[in-house]
């Protein structure tokens, strides 16, 4: 049986605030006011110079330019910088933690796999859906594999994903899972009747499928979550430049797996991805291209590509 870490509670709180003392030992603070003041829907400290430089260079076209030196610096800082505090993020359907570093920068931590192994230390958090003993996060025996993403300290609009999953116990299937013509419903919405925005959304789904977002980010190399491509299958619409880039990534000189391996080589945690995960990228790329070519065959190139 897995061993669960005991939780000391003086009174009920919405989420836990964990700090570190001088000996780097975890200390749990269960004060609602302190938690709310600290989190406040994730309030950011803007003192980190690398993070600020990185974010100032973000454009509508690129998150960062190729060979940007600040990317390597930022990755190294995230891997080596002292952690000042950890706060459980109460929103969403899965466990997430807000990591605050000593320079004031923050990152979002999320376990990449949820497995239960005998005699290992396990825990669960507080969230809407997958935060209970049946979805425990377990170490091997205490180490847990996680993803860590730097927080963008930018004001940005938030739009709901029309193809989001329902996560409702009584009616677990969302409308898009039952209606093959759901894209026509989406196109009638004022937010998505703009063809460019709809094509931008398809880019997101393509990326999600490549990294296996529907299961876990690079969690299972042997599983392709085809439901993530449902929006592309239903709409048969995307940027022409996206298609041409995907075709380019098929070629041996620019093969996606090779480019990813090269990109991750300088990462402090290299190799980061196993060969199986890299091979999965190439396999999923073929599935995406097959889907797009089927759309072209059925609807014609002029109706599929947003130009």
Short mmCIF file of the C-alpha atoms (twelve columns), coordinates in Angstrom:
data_MODEL
# 
_entry.id   MODEL 
# 
loop_
_atom_site.group_PDB 
_atom_site.id 
_atom_site.type_symbol 
_atom_site.label_atom_id 
_atom_site.label_alt_id 
_atom_site.label_comp_id 
_atom_site.label_asym_id 
_atom_site.label_seq_id 
_atom_site.Cartn_x 
_atom_site.Cartn_y 
_atom_site.Cartn_z 
_atom_site.pdbx_PDB_model_num 
ATOM 1   C CA . UNK A 1   0.000   0.000  0.000   1 
ATOM 2   C CA . UNK A 2   1.253   3.534  -0.694  1 
ATOM 3   C CA . UNK A 3   2.263   5.641  2.269   1 
ATOM 4   C CA . UNK A 4   0.465   8.968  2.451   1 
ATOM 5   C CA . UNK A 5   2.200   11.981 3.912   1 
ATOM 6   C CA . UNK A 6   0.340   13.117 7.047   1 
ATOM 7   C CA . UNK A 7   -1.171  16.590 6.869   1 
ATOM 8   C CA . UNK A 8   -1.258  18.707 10.031  1 
ATOM 9   C CA . UNK A 9   -4.389  20.843 10.127  1 
ATOM 10  C CA . UNK A 10  -5.379  23.241 12.852  1 
ATOM 11  C CA . UNK A 11  -8.423  24.346 10.895  1 
ATOM 12  C CA . UNK A 12  -9.901  23.933 7.451   1 
ATOM 13  C CA . UNK A 13  -8.180  25.927 4.707   1 
ATOM 14  C CA . UNK A 14  -8.726  26.139 0.974   1 
ATOM 15  C CA . UNK A 15  -5.102  25.420 0.113   1 
ATOM 16  C CA . UNK A 16  -1.749  25.025 1.789   1 
ATOM 17  C CA . UNK A 17  1.101   27.511 1.867   1 
ATOM 18  C CA . UNK A 18  4.501   25.886 2.241   1 
ATOM 19  C CA . UNK A 19  7.624   27.893 3.044   1 
ATOM 20  C CA . UNK A 20  11.222  26.886 3.696   1 
ATOM 21  C CA . UNK A 21  13.251  27.690 6.795   1 
ATOM 22  C CA . UNK A 22  17.008  28.351 6.921   1 
ATOM 23  C CA . UNK A 23  17.775  24.629 6.831   1 
ATOM 24  C CA . UNK A 24  15.633  24.275 3.682   1 
ATOM 25  C CA . UNK A 25  13.032  22.148 5.470   1 
ATOM 26  C CA . UNK A 26  9.428   22.432 4.337   1 
ATOM 27  C CA . UNK A 27  7.165   24.228 6.796   1 
ATOM 28  C CA . UNK A 28  3.391   24.297 6.292   1 
ATOM 29  C CA . UNK A 29  1.580   27.527 7.077   1 
ATOM 30  C CA . UNK A 30  -2.197  27.243 7.438   1 
ATOM 31  C CA . UNK A 31  -3.290  30.851 7.570   1 
ATOM 32  C CA . UNK A 32  -6.121  31.817 5.227   1 
ATOM 33  C CA . UNK A 33  -5.307  35.521 5.208   1 
ATOM 34  C CA . UNK A 34  -1.653  34.926 4.422   1 
ATOM 35  C CA . UNK A 35  -2.520  32.487 1.654   1 
ATOM 36  C CA . UNK A 36  -5.025  34.810 0.046   1 
ATOM 37  C CA . UNK A 37  -2.667  37.766 0.275   1 
ATOM 38  C CA . UNK A 38  0.171   35.760 -1.230  1 
ATOM 39  C CA . UNK A 39  -1.771  34.170 -4.056  1 
ATOM 40  C CA . UNK A 40  -4.424  36.746 -4.952  1 
ATOM 41  C CA . UNK A 41  -5.054  34.889 -8.211  1 
ATOM 42  C CA . UNK A 42  -1.275  34.602 -8.569  1 
ATOM 43  C CA . UNK A 43  0.227   38.003 -7.845  1 
ATOM 44  C CA . UNK A 44  3.640   38.460 -9.450  1 
ATOM 45  C CA . UNK A 45  6.862   39.955 -8.176  1 
ATOM 46  C CA . UNK A 46  8.605   41.725 -11.042 1 
ATOM 47  C CA . UNK A 47  12.146  41.830 -9.686  1 
ATOM 48  C CA . UNK A 48  13.617  39.071 -11.859 1 
ATOM 49  C CA . UNK A 49  15.711  40.685 -14.581 1 
ATOM 50  C CA . UNK A 50  16.066  37.629 -16.841 1 
ATOM 51  C CA . UNK A 51  12.341  36.994 -16.810 1 
ATOM 52  C CA . UNK A 52  11.588  40.631 -17.580 1 
ATOM 53  C CA . UNK A 53  14.055  40.724 -20.479 1 
ATOM 54  C CA . UNK A 54  12.596  37.510 -21.867 1 
ATOM 55  C CA . UNK A 55  9.029   38.777 -21.675 1 
ATOM 56  C CA . UNK A 56  9.786   42.165 -23.221 1 
ATOM 57  C CA . UNK A 57  10.909  40.370 -26.387 1 
ATOM 58  C CA . UNK A 58  7.653   38.423 -26.815 1 
ATOM 59  C CA . UNK A 59  5.849   39.476 -29.992 1 
ATOM 60  C CA . UNK A 60  2.598   38.540 -31.681 1 
ATOM 61  C CA . UNK A 61  4.637   36.252 -33.956 1 
ATOM 62  C CA . UNK A 62  7.172   34.674 -31.586 1 
ATOM 63  C CA . UNK A 63  7.413   33.676 -27.952 1 
ATOM 64  C CA . UNK A 64  11.173  33.924 -28.360 1 
ATOM 65  C CA . UNK A 65  13.639  34.028 -31.222 1 
ATOM 66  C CA . UNK A 66  15.871  31.123 -32.132 1 
ATOM 67  C CA . UNK A 67  19.135  31.119 -30.147 1 
ATOM 68  C CA . UNK A 68  17.885  33.768 -27.717 1 
ATOM 69  C CA . UNK A 69  20.521  33.661 -24.911 1 
ATOM 70  C CA . UNK A 70  17.956  34.544 -22.242 1 
ATOM 71  C CA . UNK A 71  16.183  31.211 -22.769 1 
ATOM 72  C CA . UNK A 72  19.233  29.233 -21.641 1 
ATOM 73  C CA . UNK A 73  19.805  31.600 -18.712 1 
ATOM 74  C CA . UNK A 74  16.173  31.349 -17.633 1 
ATOM 75  C CA . UNK A 75  16.218  27.538 -17.759 1 
ATOM 76  C CA . UNK A 76  19.390  27.421 -15.670 1 
ATOM 77  C CA . UNK A 77  17.929  29.794 -13.085 1 
ATOM 78  C CA . UNK A 78  14.742  27.732 -12.794 1 
ATOM 79  C CA . UNK A 79  16.798  24.566 -12.291 1 
ATOM 80  C CA . UNK A 80  19.223  25.931 -9.698  1 
ATOM 81  C CA . UNK A 81  17.672  28.902 -7.915  1 
ATOM 82  C CA . UNK A 82  16.638  28.592 -4.284  1 
ATOM 83  C CA . UNK A 83  12.897  28.167 -3.697  1 
ATOM 84  C CA . UNK A 84  11.420  30.587 -1.181  1 
ATOM 85  C CA . UNK A 85  7.866   29.271 -1.034  1 
ATOM 86  C CA . UNK A 86  5.369   26.870 -2.581  1 
ATOM 87  C CA . UNK A 87  1.618   27.480 -2.732  1 
ATOM 88  C CA . UNK A 88  -1.056  25.118 -3.959  1 
ATOM 89  C CA . UNK A 89  -3.033  26.696 -6.791  1 
ATOM 90  C CA . UNK A 90  -6.716  25.998 -6.064  1 
ATOM 91  C CA . UNK A 91  -8.092  26.367 -9.595  1 
ATOM 92  C CA . UNK A 92  -8.360  23.757 -12.326 1 
ATOM 93  C CA . UNK A 93  -8.981  20.025 -12.329 1 
ATOM 94  C CA . UNK A 94  -5.503  18.788 -11.375 1 
ATOM 95  C CA . UNK A 95  -2.877  19.528 -8.758  1 
ATOM 96  C CA . UNK A 96  -0.744  22.596 -9.514  1 
ATOM 97  C CA . UNK A 97  1.757   24.436 -7.338  1 
ATOM 98  C CA . UNK A 98  3.014   28.011 -7.574  1 
ATOM 99  C CA . UNK A 99  6.786   28.084 -7.011  1 
ATOM 100 C CA . UNK A 100 8.319   31.385 -5.846  1 
ATOM 101 C CA . UNK A 101 12.080  31.745 -6.267  1 
ATOM 102 C CA . UNK A 102 14.454  33.857 -4.215  1 
ATOM 103 C CA . UNK A 103 14.626  36.593 -6.867  1 
ATOM 104 C CA . UNK A 104 10.843  37.046 -6.852  1 
ATOM 105 C CA . UNK A 105 10.114  35.175 -10.085 1 
ATOM 106 C CA . UNK A 106 7.482   32.443 -10.132 1 
ATOM 107 C CA . UNK A 107 6.765   29.220 -11.998 1 
ATOM 108 C CA . UNK A 108 3.908   26.740 -12.258 1 
ATOM 109 C CA . UNK A 109 4.704   23.164 -11.216 1 
ATOM 110 C CA . UNK A 110 2.581   20.220 -12.314 1 
ATOM 111 C CA . UNK A 111 3.245   16.485 -11.832 1 
ATOM 112 C CA . UNK A 112 3.627   14.806 -15.212 1 
ATOM 113 C CA . UNK A 113 2.559   11.339 -14.103 1 
ATOM 114 C CA . UNK A 114 0.112   10.012 -11.524 1 
ATOM 115 C CA . UNK A 115 1.101   6.514  -10.488 1 
ATOM 116 C CA . UNK A 116 0.763   4.446  -7.362  1 
ATOM 117 C CA . UNK A 117 3.589   2.163  -6.376  1 
ATOM 118 C CA . UNK A 118 3.771   0.008  -3.271  1 
ATOM 119 C CA . UNK A 119 5.793   1.443  -0.367  1 
ATOM 120 C CA . UNK A 120 6.159   4.854  -2.005  1 
ATOM 121 C CA . UNK A 121 5.266   8.241  -0.524  1 
ATOM 122 C CA . UNK A 122 2.023   9.625  -2.005  1 
ATOM 123 C CA . UNK A 123 -0.076  12.753 -1.576  1 
ATOM 124 C CA . UNK A 124 -2.956  14.596 -3.210  1 
ATOM 125 C CA . UNK A 125 -4.002  18.216 -3.336  1 
ATOM 126 C CA . UNK A 126 -7.189  20.264 -3.552  1 
ATOM 127 C CA . UNK A 127 -8.877  20.879 -6.896  1 
ATOM 128 C CA . UNK A 128 -12.176 20.380 -8.694  1 
ATOM 129 C CA . UNK A 129 -11.650 16.925 -10.135 1 
ATOM 130 C CA . UNK A 130 -8.539  14.793 -9.778  1 
ATOM 131 C CA . UNK A 131 -7.435  15.530 -6.231  1 
ATOM 132 C CA . UNK A 132 -8.230  12.490 -4.109  1 
ATOM 133 C CA . UNK A 133 -6.600  9.239  -3.033  1 
ATOM 134 C CA . UNK A 134 -7.583  7.534  -6.288  1 
ATOM 135 C CA . UNK A 135 -5.548  10.147 -8.195  1 
ATOM 136 C CA . UNK A 136 -2.604  10.358 -5.829  1 
ATOM 137 C CA . UNK A 137 0.791   11.731 -6.802  1 
ATOM 138 C CA . UNK A 138 3.404   9.153  -5.836  1 
ATOM 139 C CA . UNK A 139 7.164   9.284  -5.665  1 
ATOM 140 C CA . UNK A 140 9.617   6.560  -6.593  1 
ATOM 141 C CA . UNK A 141 9.963   6.297  -3.619  1 
ATOM 142 C CA . UNK A 142 9.931   10.037 -2.844  1 
ATOM 143 C CA . UNK A 143 11.102  11.741 -6.070  1 
ATOM 144 C CA . UNK A 144 8.323   12.935 -8.393  1 
ATOM 145 C CA . UNK A 145 8.667   13.849 -12.062 1 
ATOM 146 C CA . UNK A 146 7.140   17.272 -12.729 1 
ATOM 147 C CA . UNK A 147 6.961   19.992 -15.352 1 
ATOM 148 C CA . UNK A 148 7.949   23.542 -14.436 1 
ATOM 149 C CA . UNK A 149 6.799   26.508 -16.529 1 
ATOM 150 C CA . UNK A 150 7.853   30.089 -15.926 1 
ATOM 151 C CA . UNK A 151 5.034   32.524 -15.216 1 
ATOM 152 C CA . UNK A 152 4.464   35.222 -17.822 1 
ATOM 153 C CA . UNK A 153 3.961   38.500 -16.004 1 
ATOM 154 C CA . UNK A 154 1.849   39.973 -18.761 1 
ATOM 155 C CA . UNK A 155 -1.672  41.299 -18.840 1 
ATOM 156 C CA . UNK A 156 -3.538  39.159 -21.335 1 
ATOM 157 C CA . UNK A 157 -7.076  38.297 -22.274 1 
ATOM 158 C CA . UNK A 158 -8.457  34.901 -21.340 1 
ATOM 159 C CA . UNK A 159 -10.755 33.100 -23.732 1 
ATOM 160 C CA . UNK A 160 -12.554 29.875 -22.971 1 
ATOM 161 C CA . UNK A 161 -11.702 26.934 -25.168 1 
ATOM 162 C CA . UNK A 162 -14.862 25.910 -27.086 1 
ATOM 163 C CA . UNK A 163 -13.553 22.331 -27.138 1 
ATOM 164 C CA . UNK A 164 -12.850 22.134 -23.419 1 
ATOM 165 C CA . UNK A 165 -13.704 18.904 -21.643 1 
ATOM 166 C CA . UNK A 166 -16.708 18.892 -19.331 1 
ATOM 167 C CA . UNK A 167 -15.291 17.005 -16.297 1 
ATOM 168 C CA . UNK A 168 -18.864 16.619 -15.045 1 
ATOM 169 C CA . UNK A 169 -19.602 13.329 -13.334 1 
ATOM 170 C CA . UNK A 170 -23.275 13.170 -14.344 1 
ATOM 171 C CA . UNK A 171 -22.725 14.204 -17.948 1 
ATOM 172 C CA . UNK A 172 -19.042 13.581 -18.702 1 
ATOM 173 C CA . UNK A 173 -19.298 14.097 -22.476 1 
ATOM 174 C CA . UNK A 174 -19.032 17.643 -23.778 1 
ATOM 175 C CA . UNK A 175 -21.141 18.840 -26.709 1 
ATOM 176 C CA . UNK A 176 -18.218 18.651 -29.153 1 
ATOM 177 C CA . UNK A 177 -17.792 14.960 -28.328 1 
ATOM 178 C CA . UNK A 178 -21.383 14.242 -29.417 1 
ATOM 179 C CA . UNK A 179 -21.852 16.627 -32.342 1 
ATOM 180 C CA . UNK A 180 -19.651 16.186 -35.423 1 
ATOM 181 C CA . UNK A 181 -20.924 19.546 -36.722 1 
ATOM 182 C CA . UNK A 182 -19.876 21.367 -33.563 1 
ATOM 183 C CA . UNK A 183 -17.434 23.590 -35.466 1 
ATOM 184 C CA . UNK A 184 -20.392 25.297 -37.132 1 
ATOM 185 C CA . UNK A 185 -21.685 26.144 -33.656 1 
ATOM 186 C CA . UNK A 186 -18.314 27.633 -32.717 1 
ATOM 187 C CA . UNK A 187 -18.120 29.724 -35.890 1 
ATOM 188 C CA . UNK A 188 -21.391 31.428 -34.948 1 
ATOM 189 C CA . UNK A 189 -19.836 32.756 -31.749 1 
ATOM 190 C CA . UNK A 190 -18.645 36.347 -32.031 1 
ATOM 191 C CA . UNK A 191 -15.289 35.422 -30.535 1 
ATOM 192 C CA . UNK A 192 -14.495 32.776 -33.140 1 
ATOM 193 C CA . UNK A 193 -16.181 33.992 -36.305 1 
ATOM 194 C CA . UNK A 194 -12.835 35.610 -37.072 1 
ATOM 195 C CA . UNK A 195 -11.092 33.107 -39.338 1 
ATOM 196 C CA . UNK A 196 -7.580  33.990 -38.151 1 
ATOM 197 C CA . UNK A 197 -8.478  33.445 -34.497 1 
ATOM 198 C CA . UNK A 198 -10.016 30.070 -35.303 1 
ATOM 199 C CA . UNK A 199 -6.872  29.078 -37.206 1 
ATOM 200 C CA . UNK A 200 -4.757  30.246 -34.256 1 
ATOM 201 C CA . UNK A 201 -6.801  27.937 -32.053 1 
ATOM 202 C CA . UNK A 202 -6.044  25.012 -34.365 1 
ATOM 203 C CA . UNK A 203 -2.329  25.713 -33.829 1 
ATOM 204 C CA . UNK A 204 -2.895  25.226 -30.102 1 
ATOM 205 C CA . UNK A 205 -4.598  21.865 -30.606 1 
ATOM 206 C CA . UNK A 206 -1.842  20.683 -32.930 1 
ATOM 207 C CA . UNK A 207 0.776   21.551 -30.313 1 
ATOM 208 C CA . UNK A 208 -1.276  19.864 -27.580 1 
ATOM 209 C CA . UNK A 209 -1.510  16.691 -29.632 1 
ATOM 210 C CA . UNK A 210 2.223   16.633 -30.307 1 
ATOM 211 C CA . UNK A 211 3.100   16.814 -26.611 1 
ATOM 212 C CA . UNK A 212 0.267   14.556 -25.467 1 
ATOM 213 C CA . UNK A 213 -1.570  17.230 -23.477 1 
ATOM 214 C CA . UNK A 214 -4.758  15.154 -23.247 1 
ATOM 215 C CA . UNK A 215 -3.036  12.559 -21.085 1 
ATOM 216 C CA . UNK A 216 0.035   14.208 -19.584 1 
ATOM 217 C CA . UNK A 217 2.623   16.427 -21.192 1 
ATOM 218 C CA . UNK A 218 5.002   13.819 -22.622 1 
ATOM 219 C CA . UNK A 219 3.555   11.398 -20.085 1 
ATOM 220 C CA . UNK A 220 2.998   8.317  -22.260 1 
ATOM 221 C CA . UNK A 221 5.056   7.886  -25.376 1 
ATOM 222 C CA . UNK A 222 3.025   4.875  -26.506 1 
ATOM 223 C CA . UNK A 223 -0.354  6.635  -26.504 1 
ATOM 224 C CA . UNK A 224 -1.704  9.187  -28.990 1 
ATOM 225 C CA . UNK A 225 -4.746  11.048 -27.634 1 
ATOM 226 C CA . UNK A 226 -6.663  11.424 -30.904 1 
ATOM 227 C CA . UNK A 227 -9.528  13.326 -29.275 1 
ATOM 228 C CA . UNK A 228 -7.241  16.378 -29.103 1 
ATOM 229 C CA . UNK A 229 -7.410  16.570 -32.894 1 
ATOM 230 C CA . UNK A 230 -11.226 16.611 -32.907 1 
ATOM 231 C CA . UNK A 231 -11.382 20.404 -33.520 1 
ATOM 232 C CA . UNK A 232 -9.100  20.052 -36.547 1 
ATOM 233 C CA . UNK A 233 -11.164 17.133 -37.852 1 
ATOM 234 C CA . UNK A 234 -14.443 19.013 -37.356 1 
ATOM 235 C CA . UNK A 235 -13.318 22.372 -38.748 1 
ATOM 236 C CA . UNK A 236 -10.781 21.282 -41.371 1 
ATOM 237 C CA . UNK A 237 -9.298  24.752 -41.142 1 
ATOM 238 C CA . UNK A 238 -5.819  26.043 -40.295 1 
ATOM 239 C CA . UNK A 239 -3.086  28.465 -41.319 1 
ATOM 240 C CA . UNK A 240 -1.381  27.525 -44.571 1 
ATOM 241 C CA . UNK A 241 1.978   28.426 -43.000 1 
ATOM 242 C CA . UNK A 242 1.297   25.890 -40.231 1 
ATOM 243 C CA . UNK A 243 0.766   23.146 -42.794 1 
ATOM 244 C CA . UNK A 244 3.938   24.030 -44.700 1 
ATOM 245 C CA . UNK A 245 5.953   24.077 -41.468 1 
ATOM 246 C CA . UNK A 246 4.627   20.660 -40.482 1 
ATOM 247 C CA . UNK A 247 5.552   19.270 -43.900 1 
ATOM 248 C CA . UNK A 248 9.045   20.713 -43.489 1 
ATOM 249 C CA . UNK A 249 9.403   18.915 -40.148 1 
ATOM 250 C CA . UNK A 250 8.976   15.597 -41.975 1 
ATOM 251 C CA . UNK A 251 12.227  15.983 -43.875 1 
ATOM 252 C CA . UNK A 252 15.355  14.330 -42.532 1 
ATOM 253 C CA . UNK A 253 17.294  17.602 -42.400 1 
ATOM 254 C CA . UNK A 254 14.593  19.260 -40.261 1 
ATOM 255 C CA . UNK A 255 12.986  16.245 -38.594 1 
ATOM 256 C CA . UNK A 256 10.965  17.263 -35.554 1 
ATOM 257 C CA . UNK A 257 12.542  14.710 -33.215 1 
ATOM 258 C CA . UNK A 258 16.069  15.753 -34.233 1 
ATOM 259 C CA . UNK A 259 15.303  19.450 -33.760 1 
ATOM 260 C CA . UNK A 260 13.770  18.759 -30.354 1 
ATOM 261 C CA . UNK A 261 16.777  16.683 -29.277 1 
ATOM 262 C CA . UNK A 262 19.104  19.494 -30.334 1 
ATOM 263 C CA . UNK A 263 16.977  22.128 -28.599 1 
ATOM 264 C CA . UNK A 264 16.977  20.210 -25.312 1 
ATOM 265 C CA . UNK A 265 20.700  19.483 -25.391 1 
ATOM 266 C CA . UNK A 266 21.568  22.668 -23.484 1 
ATOM 267 C CA . UNK A 267 18.852  22.143 -20.884 1 
ATOM 268 C CA . UNK A 268 20.200  21.660 -17.326 1 
ATOM 269 C CA . UNK A 269 18.131  18.464 -17.096 1 
ATOM 270 C CA . UNK A 270 19.221  17.032 -20.432 1 
ATOM 271 C CA . UNK A 271 18.196  14.687 -22.020 1 
ATOM 272 C CA . UNK A 272 14.704  15.620 -20.651 1 
ATOM 273 C CA . UNK A 273 12.873  13.414 -23.191 1 
ATOM 274 C CA . UNK A 274 13.548  9.752  -23.866 1 
ATOM 275 C CA . UNK A 275 14.012  8.396  -27.385 1 
ATOM 276 C CA . UNK A 276 10.503  6.957  -27.158 1 
ATOM 277 C CA . UNK A 277 9.047   10.430 -26.581 1 
ATOM 278 C CA . UNK A 278 11.069  11.885 -29.450 1 
ATOM 279 C CA . UNK A 279 9.883   9.110  -31.764 1 
ATOM 280 C CA . UNK A 280 6.321   9.811  -30.619 1 
ATOM 281 C CA . UNK A 281 6.671   13.382 -31.919 1 
ATOM 282 C CA . UNK A 282 7.441   12.111 -35.424 1 
ATOM 283 C CA . UNK A 283 4.600   9.587  -35.252 1 
ATOM 284 C CA . UNK A 284 2.078   12.194 -34.114 1 
ATOM 285 C CA . UNK A 285 3.270   14.586 -36.798 1 
ATOM 286 C CA . UNK A 286 2.359   11.976 -39.418 1 
ATOM 287 C CA . UNK A 287 -1.114  11.636 -37.878 1 
ATOM 288 C CA . UNK A 288 -1.639  15.409 -38.018 1 
ATOM 289 C CA . UNK A 289 -0.549  15.612 -41.646 1 
ATOM 290 C CA . UNK A 290 -2.776  12.681 -42.567 1 
ATOM 291 C CA . UNK A 291 -5.717  14.515 -40.958 1 
ATOM 292 C CA . UNK A 292 -4.967  17.724 -42.875 1 
ATOM 293 C CA . UNK A 293 -4.558  15.906 -46.190 1 
ATOM 294 C CA . UNK A 294 -7.898  14.175 -45.635 1 
ATOM 295 C CA . UNK A 295 -9.450  17.610 -45.100 1 
ATOM 296 C CA . UNK A 296 -7.892  18.909 -48.327 1 
ATOM 297 C CA . UNK A 297 -9.169  15.904 -50.239 1 
ATOM 298 C CA . UNK A 298 -12.701 16.390 -48.896 1 
ATOM 299 C CA . UNK A 299 -13.030 20.195 -48.908 1 
ATOM 300 C CA . UNK A 300 -10.354 21.486 -51.263 1 
ATOM 301 C CA . UNK A 301 -7.233  23.463 -50.428 1 
ATOM 302 C CA . UNK A 302 -8.904  26.881 -50.772 1 
ATOM 303 C CA . UNK A 303 -11.462 26.000 -48.091 1 
ATOM 304 C CA . UNK A 304 -8.993  24.439 -45.664 1 
ATOM 305 C CA . UNK A 305 -6.274  27.083 -45.438 1 
ATOM 306 C CA . UNK A 306 -6.555  30.482 -43.792 1 
ATOM 307 C CA . UNK A 307 -4.338  32.787 -45.842 1 
# 
